[in-house]
Short mmCIF file of C-alpha atoms in Angstrom, two decimals:
data_model
loop_
_atom_site.label_atom_id
_atom_site.label_comp_id
_atom_site.label_asym_id
_atom_site.label_seq_id
_atom_site.Cartn_x
_atom_site.Cartn_y
_atom_site.Cartn_z
CA MET A 1 27.23 19.66 -108.59
CA ALA A 2 27.90 20.71 -105.03
CA ARG A 3 25.45 23.41 -104.12
CA VAL A 4 27.06 26.83 -103.88
CA GLY A 5 24.58 27.90 -101.26
CA SER A 6 25.13 24.94 -98.95
CA ALA A 7 26.51 25.60 -95.46
CA ALA A 8 30.28 25.78 -95.26
CA SER A 9 31.69 28.14 -92.66
CA GLY A 10 35.09 29.71 -92.21
CA ARG A 11 38.14 27.88 -93.43
CA LEU A 12 41.80 28.63 -93.58
CA ALA A 13 44.97 26.80 -92.69
CA ALA A 14 48.76 26.72 -92.61
CA ALA A 15 51.54 24.18 -92.30
CA ALA A 16 53.47 22.65 -89.45
CA ALA A 17 56.79 23.95 -90.73
CA ALA A 18 56.39 27.68 -90.18
CA GLY A 19 57.78 29.80 -92.95
CA MET A 20 57.33 26.98 -95.44
CA VAL A 21 56.26 28.22 -98.87
CA LEU A 22 54.53 26.06 -101.44
CA VAL A 23 54.57 27.36 -104.99
CA THR A 24 52.49 25.68 -107.62
CA GLY A 25 53.79 26.18 -111.13
CA CYS A 26 51.92 26.27 -114.41
CA SER A 27 51.38 23.06 -116.32
CA PRO A 28 52.22 23.06 -120.03
CA ALA A 29 49.48 24.36 -122.29
CA ALA A 30 49.69 21.09 -124.18
CA ASP A 31 48.28 19.32 -121.12
CA LEU A 32 44.93 20.95 -121.84
CA ALA A 33 45.01 20.66 -125.62
CA ASP A 34 42.71 17.65 -125.86
CA THR A 35 40.23 19.14 -123.39
CA ALA A 36 39.45 22.01 -125.74
CA SER A 37 36.82 22.11 -128.44
CA ALA A 38 35.99 24.37 -131.34
CA ASP A 39 32.53 24.61 -129.78
CA LEU A 40 31.31 22.70 -126.73
CA ALA A 41 27.78 23.76 -127.63
CA THR A 42 27.83 21.11 -130.38
CA LEU A 43 28.65 18.26 -127.95
CA SER A 44 26.39 16.12 -125.80
CA VAL A 45 26.22 16.63 -122.04
CA GLU A 46 28.18 13.38 -121.57
CA ALA A 47 30.91 14.52 -123.96
CA VAL A 48 31.18 17.90 -122.25
CA SER A 49 31.38 16.16 -118.87
CA LYS A 50 34.33 14.08 -120.05
CA ARG A 51 36.11 17.18 -121.37
CA VAL A 52 35.59 18.97 -118.07
CA ALA A 53 36.90 15.97 -116.10
CA ARG A 54 40.07 15.82 -118.20
CA ALA A 55 40.59 19.55 -117.95
CA VAL A 56 40.25 19.89 -114.17
CA ASP A 57 42.47 16.83 -113.66
CA ARG A 58 45.31 18.64 -115.44
CA VAL A 59 45.33 21.97 -113.64
CA HIS A 60 47.30 22.55 -110.47
CA SER A 61 45.91 25.75 -109.01
CA VAL A 62 43.02 28.19 -109.27
CA ARG A 63 41.64 31.40 -107.84
CA VAL A 64 38.15 31.04 -106.38
CA THR A 65 35.84 33.92 -105.53
CA VAL A 66 32.59 33.38 -103.66
CA GLU A 67 29.94 36.01 -103.03
CA LEU A 68 27.04 35.24 -100.73
CA ARG A 69 24.01 37.46 -100.20
CA ARG A 70 21.88 36.59 -97.19
CA ASN A 71 19.19 38.64 -95.54
CA GLY A 72 20.45 41.75 -97.29
CA ALA A 73 24.08 41.23 -96.17
CA THR A 74 26.97 40.35 -98.47
CA GLN A 75 29.97 38.19 -97.71
CA ARG A 76 32.85 37.79 -100.13
CA THR A 77 35.70 35.27 -100.06
CA ASP A 78 38.78 35.41 -102.29
CA LEU A 79 40.82 32.21 -102.21
CA ARG A 80 43.96 30.87 -103.87
CA LEU A 81 43.93 27.07 -103.97
CA ASP A 82 46.62 24.49 -104.66
CA ILE A 83 44.35 21.82 -106.10
CA ARG A 84 46.84 18.98 -105.71
CA THR A 85 47.47 19.48 -101.98
CA GLY A 86 44.30 21.25 -100.81
CA ASN A 87 46.42 24.05 -99.32
CA TYR A 88 45.04 27.55 -99.69
CA SER A 89 45.08 31.12 -98.48
CA ALA A 90 41.90 33.16 -98.33
CA THR A 91 40.49 36.51 -97.33
CA GLY A 92 36.87 36.67 -96.21
CA LYS A 93 35.02 39.97 -95.87
CA THR A 94 31.70 40.72 -94.24
CA SER A 95 30.18 44.09 -93.34
CA SER A 96 31.82 43.76 -89.92
CA TYR A 97 35.06 41.84 -90.36
CA THR A 98 37.96 40.98 -92.62
CA ILE A 99 39.41 37.55 -91.86
CA GLU A 100 42.55 36.01 -93.34
CA THR A 101 42.94 32.27 -93.31
CA VAL A 102 45.62 29.83 -94.42
CA ARG A 103 45.65 26.07 -94.66
CA ILE A 104 48.68 23.87 -95.14
CA GLY A 105 48.18 20.19 -94.44
CA GLU A 106 46.15 19.58 -91.31
CA ASP A 107 46.74 23.02 -89.78
CA VAL A 108 44.33 25.95 -89.91
CA TYR A 109 45.29 29.51 -88.96
CA VAL A 110 43.04 32.56 -88.68
CA LYS A 111 43.97 36.24 -88.50
CA ALA A 112 41.31 38.82 -87.66
CA SER A 113 40.62 42.08 -85.84
CA ARG A 114 40.28 42.38 -82.06
CA ALA A 115 36.55 43.08 -82.46
CA TYR A 116 36.17 39.77 -84.23
CA TRP A 117 38.08 37.83 -81.60
CA GLN A 118 36.10 39.50 -78.83
CA SER A 119 32.91 38.27 -80.46
CA ARG A 120 34.33 34.74 -80.58
CA LEU A 121 36.25 34.51 -77.31
CA GLY A 122 34.46 36.96 -75.03
CA ARG A 123 35.85 40.03 -73.31
CA ASP A 124 36.97 38.12 -70.24
CA LYS A 125 39.99 36.62 -72.05
CA ALA A 126 42.05 39.82 -72.10
CA ALA A 127 45.45 38.12 -72.18
CA LEU A 128 44.51 35.91 -75.13
CA LEU A 129 42.91 38.83 -76.97
CA ASN A 130 46.06 40.92 -76.50
CA SER A 131 48.25 38.10 -77.77
CA LEU A 132 46.20 37.81 -80.98
CA ASP A 133 46.76 41.41 -82.09
CA GLY A 134 48.33 41.19 -85.55
CA LYS A 135 48.87 37.44 -85.24
CA TYR A 136 47.32 34.18 -86.44
CA GLY A 137 45.27 31.96 -84.20
CA HIS A 138 46.08 28.26 -84.65
CA VAL A 139 42.80 26.34 -84.53
CA ALA A 140 42.95 23.60 -81.92
CA THR A 141 43.31 20.02 -83.14
CA ASP A 142 40.28 18.91 -81.11
CA ASP A 143 38.11 21.83 -82.23
CA PRO A 144 35.14 20.62 -84.32
CA ALA A 145 35.51 23.80 -86.36
CA ARG A 146 38.90 22.72 -87.69
CA SER A 147 37.53 20.02 -89.99
CA THR A 148 34.90 22.38 -91.42
CA MET A 149 37.46 25.10 -92.03
CA LYS A 150 40.07 22.73 -93.42
CA ASN A 151 37.62 21.33 -95.94
CA LEU A 152 37.02 24.68 -97.62
CA SER A 153 39.48 23.48 -100.24
CA GLN A 154 37.05 20.69 -101.16
CA LYS A 155 34.18 23.16 -101.55
CA ALA A 156 36.28 25.41 -103.80
CA ASP A 157 37.85 22.64 -105.92
CA PRO A 158 36.40 22.62 -109.48
CA HIS A 159 36.31 18.80 -109.26
CA THR A 160 33.14 19.21 -107.17
CA VAL A 161 31.09 19.86 -110.31
CA LEU A 162 31.86 16.47 -111.83
CA PRO A 163 29.63 13.94 -109.98
CA THR A 164 26.33 15.21 -111.34
CA LEU A 165 27.44 16.99 -114.51
CA GLU A 166 26.69 13.96 -116.69
CA LYS A 167 23.06 14.02 -115.53
CA ALA A 168 22.69 17.79 -115.65
CA ASP A 169 20.03 19.50 -117.72
CA ARG A 170 21.19 21.65 -120.62
CA ARG A 171 20.13 25.30 -120.61
CA PRO A 172 20.44 27.93 -123.37
CA ASP A 173 23.97 29.19 -123.97
CA SER A 174 24.92 32.45 -122.26
CA THR A 175 27.92 34.72 -121.74
CA VAL A 176 30.22 35.33 -118.75
CA ASP A 177 32.45 38.40 -118.93
CA GLY A 178 31.84 38.59 -122.66
CA ARG A 179 32.78 34.95 -123.24
CA ARG A 180 30.25 32.51 -124.66
CA VAL A 181 29.50 29.64 -122.28
CA VAL A 182 27.41 26.50 -122.23
CA VAL A 183 25.09 26.26 -119.24
CA PHE A 184 24.03 23.27 -117.15
CA ALA A 185 21.48 22.94 -114.34
CA GLU A 186 21.21 20.42 -111.54
CA PRO A 187 18.56 17.83 -112.41
CA GLY A 188 15.40 17.64 -110.34
CA GLU A 189 15.97 20.84 -108.37
CA LYS A 190 13.29 23.54 -108.09
CA ASN A 191 15.94 26.26 -107.86
CA PRO A 192 18.97 24.56 -109.41
CA ASP A 193 22.51 25.82 -109.35
CA LEU A 194 23.69 26.80 -112.82
CA LEU A 195 27.16 25.85 -114.03
CA TYR A 196 28.92 27.77 -116.79
CA ILE A 197 31.65 26.26 -119.02
CA PRO A 198 33.39 28.19 -121.85
CA ALA A 199 32.11 27.07 -125.23
CA GLU A 200 35.60 27.34 -126.71
CA GLY A 201 39.02 26.58 -125.27
CA PRO A 202 39.83 24.32 -122.30
CA ALA A 203 36.65 23.01 -120.67
CA LEU A 204 37.32 24.54 -117.25
CA PRO A 205 34.38 25.73 -115.12
CA VAL A 206 34.22 29.52 -114.79
CA LYS A 207 31.11 30.11 -112.70
CA MET A 208 28.38 28.49 -110.61
CA ALA A 209 25.40 30.47 -109.37
CA GLY A 210 22.40 29.56 -107.28
CA SER A 211 19.67 30.88 -105.04
CA SER A 212 18.04 29.78 -101.82
CA ALA A 213 16.46 26.33 -102.00
CA LYS A 214 13.35 27.94 -100.52
CA GLY A 215 13.11 30.41 -103.36
CA GLY A 216 14.06 33.44 -101.28
CA SER A 217 16.32 36.34 -102.18
CA ASP A 218 19.49 34.68 -100.87
CA THR A 219 22.02 34.03 -103.63
CA ALA A 220 25.49 32.53 -103.96
CA THR A 221 27.98 32.83 -106.79
CA MET A 222 31.29 31.00 -107.14
CA THR A 223 33.76 31.92 -109.88
CA TRP A 224 36.96 30.14 -110.90
CA SER A 225 39.73 32.04 -112.66
CA GLU A 226 43.52 32.21 -113.03
CA TYR A 227 43.83 28.48 -113.58
CA ASP A 228 47.42 27.25 -113.21
CA GLN A 229 48.77 30.61 -112.12
CA PRO A 230 51.46 30.10 -109.45
CA VAL A 231 50.11 30.28 -105.90
CA ASP A 232 52.27 31.29 -102.96
CA ILE A 233 50.94 29.78 -99.73
CA GLN A 234 53.08 30.64 -96.73
CA ALA A 235 52.69 29.51 -93.15
CA PRO A 236 52.96 32.16 -90.44
CA ALA A 237 56.33 32.43 -88.71
CA PRO A 238 56.42 30.78 -85.27
CA ASP A 239 56.44 34.13 -83.47
CA ARG A 240 53.20 35.09 -85.23
CA ILE A 241 51.20 32.06 -84.11
CA VAL A 242 48.94 31.91 -81.05
CA GLU A 243 47.35 28.65 -79.91
CA LEU A 244 43.56 28.93 -79.67
CA PRO A 245 41.26 27.11 -77.26
CA SER A 246 38.57 24.96 -78.81
CA LEU A 247 35.88 27.31 -80.11
CA GLY A 248 33.38 24.57 -80.88
CA THR A 249 31.90 26.10 -84.02
CA ALA A 250 33.35 27.40 -87.26
CA PRO A 251 33.90 31.17 -87.08
CA PRO A 252 31.20 33.11 -88.94
CA GLY A 253 32.58 35.19 -91.77
CA ALA A 254 35.81 33.22 -92.09
CA GLY A 255 34.97 31.56 -95.38
CA LEU A 256 32.07 30.17 -97.39
CA LEU A 257 28.92 30.09 -95.27
#
C-alpha cells in the first residue's frame, strides 16, 4: 500500500483545449457484481485482494479526501478523480490558504489568493501578481514541480493499495461510518498504514489511515467515496490562464503533502 503520509505536494492540472469538459459516467452495477461478497471477513487475504483488484478495475471515477495533521496544523484536500485518464480537480485548504487545482493531460493549473502567490513569487513581481488575481496559473512545462503536482492522481487512485495487499497483515474487523469493514495493515512496518474494505458489497477501498513513521503525532487519512459518480473536470478558459515562471518546487498546501 502506498503510504498515506509519504511526501506528495500540491497537484492540480487542466487540459490544452481550454473549455474542454470531461464527464465520466457511471458503469453498470452489474460490472461490480462479481466483486461483491456476502462477507469478506470469511475470505483469505489473497481472495480479498483479488476482489479488490477486480472492483477498482471496473470503476471510472471517485472522490478522494485527504486530511493531514502535522505539527498541530491541519491540511485538507478534496479531489474528484477520473481514474481512467488521471484528470482531476481539487481544492486544498490549509490554515492560511485555499488552493484550487485542475489537471487535464499534461497540463497543471493553480488558482490561489494573492497572499499565496506573494509567498511563492515574491513581492517584486507586481505585474505577474496582478495578472493572477482571480485566474489560474499554468505551471511551466520545465518546472520540476509540474511532475509532482500532475502525479497527484496516482497518489489518490485506489489502485495504489493493490501491490502489497496480498501480503498485508489481517487486523480485527472494524466500522467506518457505521459500515462493517475488514482491516489490513502493511507488513513489517512499526507504524503501518491501515486499509479498510467494506465487509459486504463491492470490495472498494473506503479508507486508509496512518501516522508518522517516527511514531510522532502526525497523522494522515485518505478516504474514497462516490465511486462512479460523474465527474466534471473543466479546463480554464483561455482568458483565465496566466503562464507561470518555473517555481522549482511544488507549492506547499496545493495538494497532498
